[in-house]
Tab-separated table of C-alpha atoms in Angstrom:
chain	number	residue	atom	x	y	z
A	556	MET	CA	16.652	155.571	117.498
A	557	SER	CA	15.100	153.618	120.357
A	558	VAL	CA	14.919	155.340	123.776
A	559	ILE	CA	17.180	153.567	126.261
A	560	ARG	CA	15.342	152.949	129.529
A	561	GLY	CA	17.239	151.447	132.456
A	562	GLY	CA	15.493	149.754	135.322
A	563	HIS	CA	15.853	147.621	138.396
A	564	VAL	CA	13.661	144.695	139.494
A	565	ARG	CA	14.024	142.321	142.446
A	566	VAL	CA	14.349	138.757	141.106
A	567	ASN	CA	15.797	135.588	142.575
A	568	GLY	CA	16.673	137.579	145.773
A	569	ILE	CA	18.892	140.162	144.096
A	570	ARG	CA	18.646	143.599	142.577
A	571	GLN	CA	18.662	142.959	138.824
A	572	HIS	CA	19.524	145.943	136.585
A	573	TYR	CA	18.671	145.925	132.888
A	574	LEU	CA	18.467	148.181	129.902
A	575	HIS	CA	15.300	148.217	127.773
A	576	PHE	CA	15.234	149.124	124.144
A	577	SER	CA	11.548	149.282	123.571
A	578	GLY	CA	10.217	147.915	120.257
A	579	SER	CA	6.979	146.513	118.909
A	580	GLY	CA	8.180	142.992	118.104
A	581	ARG	CA	8.791	139.809	120.036
A	582	PRO	CA	10.930	140.036	123.202
A	583	VAL	CA	14.654	139.425	123.059
A	584	VAL	CA	16.890	139.158	126.156
A	585	ILE	CA	20.630	139.561	125.833
A	586	VAL	CA	22.928	138.040	128.481
A	587	PRO	CA	26.472	139.439	128.142
A	588	GLY	CA	29.798	137.885	129.019
A	589	ILE	CA	32.231	137.738	131.939
A	590	VAL	CA	33.245	141.434	132.231
A	591	SER	CA	30.652	143.067	129.934
A	592	PRO	CA	28.081	145.321	131.618
A	593	ALA	CA	24.873	145.794	129.719
A	594	ILE	CA	25.878	149.260	128.466
A	595	LEU	CA	28.485	147.624	126.176
A	596	TRP	CA	25.596	145.942	124.339
A	597	ALA	CA	23.561	149.103	123.951
A	598	HIS	CA	24.525	149.456	120.277
A	599	VAL	CA	23.152	145.909	119.707
A	600	GLY	CA	19.909	146.803	121.603
A	601	GLU	CA	19.440	149.973	119.563
A	602	TRP	CA	19.899	147.981	116.291
A	603	LEU	CA	17.411	145.367	117.439
A	604	ALA	CA	14.690	147.713	118.793
A	605	PRO	CA	12.925	148.580	115.546
A	606	ARG	CA	12.026	144.906	115.166
A	607	TYR	CA	12.165	143.498	118.665
A	608	ASP	CA	11.459	144.425	122.262
A	609	CYS	CA	14.996	144.165	123.563
A	610	TYR	CA	16.277	143.837	127.133
A	611	VAL	CA	19.983	143.607	128.109
A	612	LEU	CA	20.939	142.296	131.528
A	613	ASP	CA	23.655	143.338	133.856
A	614	VAL	CA	24.601	139.906	135.068
A	615	ARG	CA	24.993	139.876	138.899
A	616	GLY	CA	28.293	141.403	139.987
A	617	ARG	CA	28.488	143.566	136.929
A	618	GLY	CA	27.230	147.022	135.973
A	619	LEU	CA	24.402	148.238	138.217
A	620	SER	CA	23.148	144.850	139.370
A	621	GLU	CA	23.711	143.674	142.909
A	622	ALA	CA	27.291	142.656	143.845
A	623	GLY	CA	29.179	141.581	146.891
A	624	PRO	CA	30.743	138.705	148.806
A	625	HIS	CA	27.240	137.546	149.993
A	626	LEU	CA	26.320	136.466	146.404
A	627	ASP	CA	26.696	133.199	144.543
A	628	TYR	CA	28.246	134.053	141.256
A	629	GLY	CA	28.006	130.574	139.705
A	630	VAL	CA	26.371	129.791	136.423
A	631	GLY	CA	23.354	128.184	138.174
A	632	ALA	CA	22.508	131.297	140.217
A	633	CYS	CA	22.998	133.571	137.119
A	634	ALA	CA	20.726	131.285	135.131
A	635	GLN	CA	18.011	131.444	137.843
A	636	ASP	CA	18.330	135.214	137.641
A	637	ALA	CA	17.660	135.189	133.913
A	638	ALA	CA	14.675	132.881	134.185
A	639	ALA	CA	13.274	134.904	137.085
A	640	PHE	CA	13.751	138.102	135.097
A	641	VAL	CA	11.696	136.709	132.235
A	642	ALA	CA	8.925	135.702	134.644
A	643	ALA	CA	8.952	138.965	136.629
A	644	LEU	CA	8.529	141.104	133.561
A	645	GLY	CA	5.890	138.776	132.051
A	646	LEU	CA	7.857	138.310	128.761
A	647	THR	CA	6.087	135.957	126.469
A	648	GLU	CA	8.393	133.315	124.989
A	649	PRO	CA	11.428	135.532	124.556
A	650	LEU	CA	14.525	134.577	122.538
A	651	LEU	CA	17.670	134.554	124.722
A	652	ILE	CA	20.905	135.711	123.068
A	653	GLY	CA	23.904	134.848	125.220
A	654	HIS	CA	27.515	135.868	124.546
A	655	SER	CA	30.419	133.875	125.999
A	656	MET	CA	29.679	133.332	129.723
A	657	GLY	CA	26.164	134.648	128.921
A	658	ALA	CA	25.726	131.815	126.413
A	659	ARG	CA	26.390	129.293	129.153
A	660	ILE	CA	24.060	131.050	131.475
A	661	SER	CA	21.371	131.116	128.792
A	662	LEU	CA	21.847	127.332	128.141
A	663	ARG	CA	21.363	126.622	131.872
A	664	ALA	CA	18.345	128.871	132.014
A	665	ALA	CA	16.725	126.947	129.189
A	666	THR	CA	17.044	123.798	131.225
A	667	LEU	CA	15.540	125.432	134.266
A	668	ALA	CA	12.527	127.184	132.602
A	669	PRO	CA	12.024	125.720	129.123
A	670	GLU	CA	8.342	126.682	129.212
A	671	ARG	CA	9.203	130.370	129.403
A	672	LEU	CA	11.578	130.649	126.471
A	673	HIS	CA	11.172	130.154	122.708
A	674	ALA	CA	14.718	129.911	121.468
A	675	LEU	CA	18.434	130.420	122.105
A	676	ILE	CA	21.209	132.042	120.131
A	677	LEU	CA	24.624	131.164	121.535
A	678	LEU	CA	27.466	133.546	120.610
A	679	ASP	CA	30.951	131.927	120.907
A	680	PRO	CA	30.267	130.002	124.149
A	681	PRO	CA	33.313	128.765	126.087
A	682	THR	CA	33.411	124.942	125.364
A	683	SER	CA	35.902	124.160	128.103
A	684	GLY	CA	34.876	121.840	130.856
A	685	PRO	CA	35.808	118.695	132.742
A	686	GLY	CA	38.319	116.742	130.697
A	687	ARG	CA	38.303	119.321	127.908
A	688	ARG	CA	40.862	121.824	126.644
A	689	PRO	CA	41.032	125.000	128.700
A	690	TYR	CA	39.273	128.271	127.837
A	691	PRO	CA	41.836	130.135	125.654
A	692	VAL	CA	41.536	133.585	127.293
A	693	PRO	CA	43.720	133.447	130.506
A	694	LEU	CA	41.982	134.554	133.653
A	695	ALA	CA	45.158	136.505	134.554
A	696	ARG	CA	44.574	138.769	131.542
A	697	THR	CA	40.943	139.520	132.628
A	698	LEU	CA	42.033	140.136	136.236
A	699	ALA	CA	44.822	142.445	135.200
A	700	LEU	CA	42.297	144.532	133.176
A	701	LEU	CA	39.836	144.661	136.135
A	702	ARG	CA	42.536	145.767	138.537
A	703	ALA	CA	43.753	148.438	136.132
A	704	SER	CA	40.150	149.698	135.997
A	705	GLN	CA	40.040	149.775	139.774
A	706	ARG	CA	43.141	152.137	139.697
A	707	GLY	CA	41.542	154.326	137.081
A	708	GLU	CA	43.868	153.052	134.344
A	709	ALA	CA	41.405	151.007	132.225
A	710	ALA	CA	41.917	153.189	129.153
A	711	GLN	CA	45.659	152.696	129.213
A	712	ALA	CA	45.359	148.958	129.775
A	713	LEU	CA	42.899	148.541	126.933
A	714	ALA	CA	45.111	150.669	124.655
A	715	SER	CA	48.076	148.426	125.282
A	716	SER	CA	46.099	145.151	124.805
A	717	ALA	CA	46.994	142.811	121.923
A	718	ALA	CA	43.308	142.165	121.321
A	719	ALA	CA	41.529	143.594	118.316
A	720	PRO	CA	40.561	147.285	118.857
A	721	TRP	CA	37.027	148.360	119.575
A	722	PRO	CA	35.413	151.457	117.968
A	723	GLU	CA	36.282	154.626	119.903
A	724	GLU	CA	32.848	155.058	121.499
A	725	LEU	CA	32.735	151.490	122.739
A	726	HIS	CA	36.321	151.688	123.852
A	727	ARG	CA	35.466	154.729	126.049
A	728	LEU	CA	32.383	152.978	127.453
A	729	ARG	CA	34.352	149.858	128.314
A	730	ALA	CA	37.020	151.870	130.041
A	731	GLU	CA	34.337	153.714	132.004
A	732	TRP	CA	32.392	150.597	133.079
A	733	LEU	CA	35.011	147.905	133.674
A	734	SER	CA	35.415	148.992	137.280
A	735	THR	CA	31.815	147.958	137.949
A	736	CYS	CA	32.747	144.244	137.523
A	737	ASP	CA	33.421	142.325	140.728
A	738	GLU	CA	36.737	140.455	140.480
A	739	ARG	CA	35.213	137.559	142.533
A	740	ALA	CA	32.656	137.098	139.758
A	741	ALA	CA	35.382	136.595	137.222
A	742	TYR	CA	37.082	134.021	139.370
A	743	VAL	CA	33.852	132.026	139.750
A	744	ALA	CA	32.957	132.286	136.102
A	745	SER	CA	36.386	130.993	135.095
A	746	ASP	CA	36.075	128.127	137.518
A	747	ASP	CA	32.702	127.259	136.048
A	748	PHE	CA	34.127	127.408	132.482
A	749	HIS	CA	36.306	124.475	133.477
A	750	GLY	CA	34.287	122.749	136.170
A	751	GLN	CA	30.818	122.752	134.532
A	752	ASP	CA	29.845	120.848	131.341
A	753	MET	CA	27.923	122.984	128.859
A	754	PHE	CA	27.542	120.013	126.570
A	755	ALA	CA	25.388	118.321	129.293
A	756	ASP	CA	23.110	121.393	129.402
A	757	LEU	CA	22.903	121.484	125.613
A	758	ALA	CA	21.813	117.880	125.518
A	759	ARG	CA	18.968	118.720	127.923
A	760	THR	CA	17.565	121.571	125.788
A	761	THR	CA	14.604	121.001	123.500
A	762	MET	CA	13.903	124.488	122.103
A	763	PRO	CA	15.248	125.840	118.790
A	764	ILE	CA	18.914	126.784	119.080
A	765	SER	CA	21.478	128.482	116.962
A	766	LEU	CA	25.241	128.941	117.329
A	767	ILE	CA	27.339	131.807	116.002
A	768	CYS	CA	31.109	131.195	116.415
A	769	ALA	CA	33.930	133.697	115.920
A	770	GLY	CA	36.344	133.026	113.130
A	771	GLU	CA	39.312	133.756	115.357
A	772	GLY	CA	40.299	133.216	118.934
A	773	GLY	CA	39.768	129.487	119.176
A	774	VAL	CA	36.930	129.610	121.747
A	775	VAL	CA	34.727	127.172	119.692
A	776	SER	CA	36.592	124.682	117.454
A	777	ASP	CA	35.183	122.804	114.492
A	778	GLU	CA	35.285	119.655	116.568
A	779	ASP	CA	33.172	121.374	119.324
A	780	VAL	CA	30.585	122.294	116.628
A	781	GLU	CA	30.450	118.684	115.422
A	782	GLU	CA	29.928	117.437	118.993
A	783	MET	CA	27.160	119.936	119.594
A	784	GLN	CA	25.419	118.958	116.409
A	785	ARG	CA	25.603	115.261	117.398
A	786	LEU	CA	23.770	116.179	120.618
A	787	ARG	CA	21.391	118.483	118.853
A	788	PRO	CA	21.123	117.581	115.187
A	789	ASP	CA	18.800	120.533	114.597
A	790	LEU	CA	21.330	123.064	115.815
A	791	HIS	CA	22.118	125.624	113.192
A	792	ALA	CA	25.778	126.678	113.354
A	793	VAL	CA	27.628	129.397	111.447
A	794	ARG	CA	31.066	131.011	111.785
A	795	LEU	CA	31.977	134.650	111.271
A	796	PRO	CA	35.206	134.876	109.342
A	797	GLY	CA	37.832	137.476	110.435
A	798	ALA	CA	36.159	138.297	113.764
A	799	GLY	CA	37.332	137.465	117.263
A	800	HIS	CA	35.544	136.552	120.415
A	801	GLN	CA	34.189	140.083	120.898
A	802	MET	CA	32.617	140.105	117.478
A	803	GLN	CA	29.741	142.362	118.413
A	804	ALA	CA	32.348	145.135	118.964
A	805	GLU	CA	35.134	144.225	116.620
A	806	ASN	CA	33.061	143.888	113.429
A	807	PHE	CA	29.493	144.967	114.177
A	808	ASP	CA	28.486	145.255	110.514
A	809	ALA	CA	29.335	141.623	109.704
A	810	PHE	CA	28.083	140.374	113.088
A	811	SER	CA	24.725	142.130	112.695
A	812	ARG	CA	24.172	140.723	109.130
A	813	LEU	CA	24.713	137.187	110.482
A	814	LEU	CA	22.601	137.771	113.584
A	815	GLU	CA	19.857	139.246	111.428
A	816	GLN	CA	19.739	135.991	109.349
A	817	THR	CA	19.668	133.904	112.474
A	818	LEU	CA	16.884	135.855	113.961
A	819	LEU	CA	14.888	135.634	110.841
A	820	ARG	CA	15.204	131.850	110.919
A	821	HIS	CA	13.896	131.855	114.494
A	822	ASP	CA	11.018	134.160	113.660
A	823	GLN	CA	9.979	131.848	110.908
A	824	GLU	CA	10.061	128.939	113.347
A	825	PHE	CA	8.032	130.914	115.877
A	826	ILE	CA	5.328	131.641	113.287
A	827	ARG	CA	5.161	127.999	112.220
A	828	SER	CA	4.857	126.780	115.781
A	829	ASN	CA	2.020	129.178	116.533
A	830	HIS	CA	-0.107	128.251	113.496
């Protein structure tokens, strides 16, 4: 098992916390979703570490990264953090894996610093935006969960949720760490889901890109996938049957098999591009 090493670095004017799962392969950076501190992706980092040098970010306002009313929580600022993190650690052409909000952050980062990144894997990105259907997960549900965590009642709130259950260890971690997520960051992320156009960012990317969609939850529709592939005909898209938006937790075995296949495809692209 890889040794988990946490660290802090000052990038883009903030204290950026990350987890490092040291491996001998190419660097991979994971950017989690709206209320997912890095620790909730530790099982993914441990799985990746034998073949990759994996970093998982605490997006600003979550986990142990800087938070507070002085911060801009918008997708642009978060994307600048990710690009600055890659530069500060001197990572050579890492692959960015972004989940949900993290996928939109990763897309924006790819438009800001395309020379620093090799490829993107987008995991069930919210496709809402101006003139589009709303994000199917109500903000009120997320806020209720955060407020329960602030009262010390996260475990009870999660247990009564209608969402698919997480494995017990991840469930306990989620209950423990939810209170580190700044409610203001959730508000801003939700506003950006509806006010910013991820399709415009997608059209501006040039690096290899893959899309893994959940089979359930309705975050990415078949029509969304078709539109993305019109913008990027080389985009490789797959869907994971029977798994919801939190597929990395709900069905890790199936998720990891699909992610492994996607990573292998990008590894082969990387080898071709460097020969």
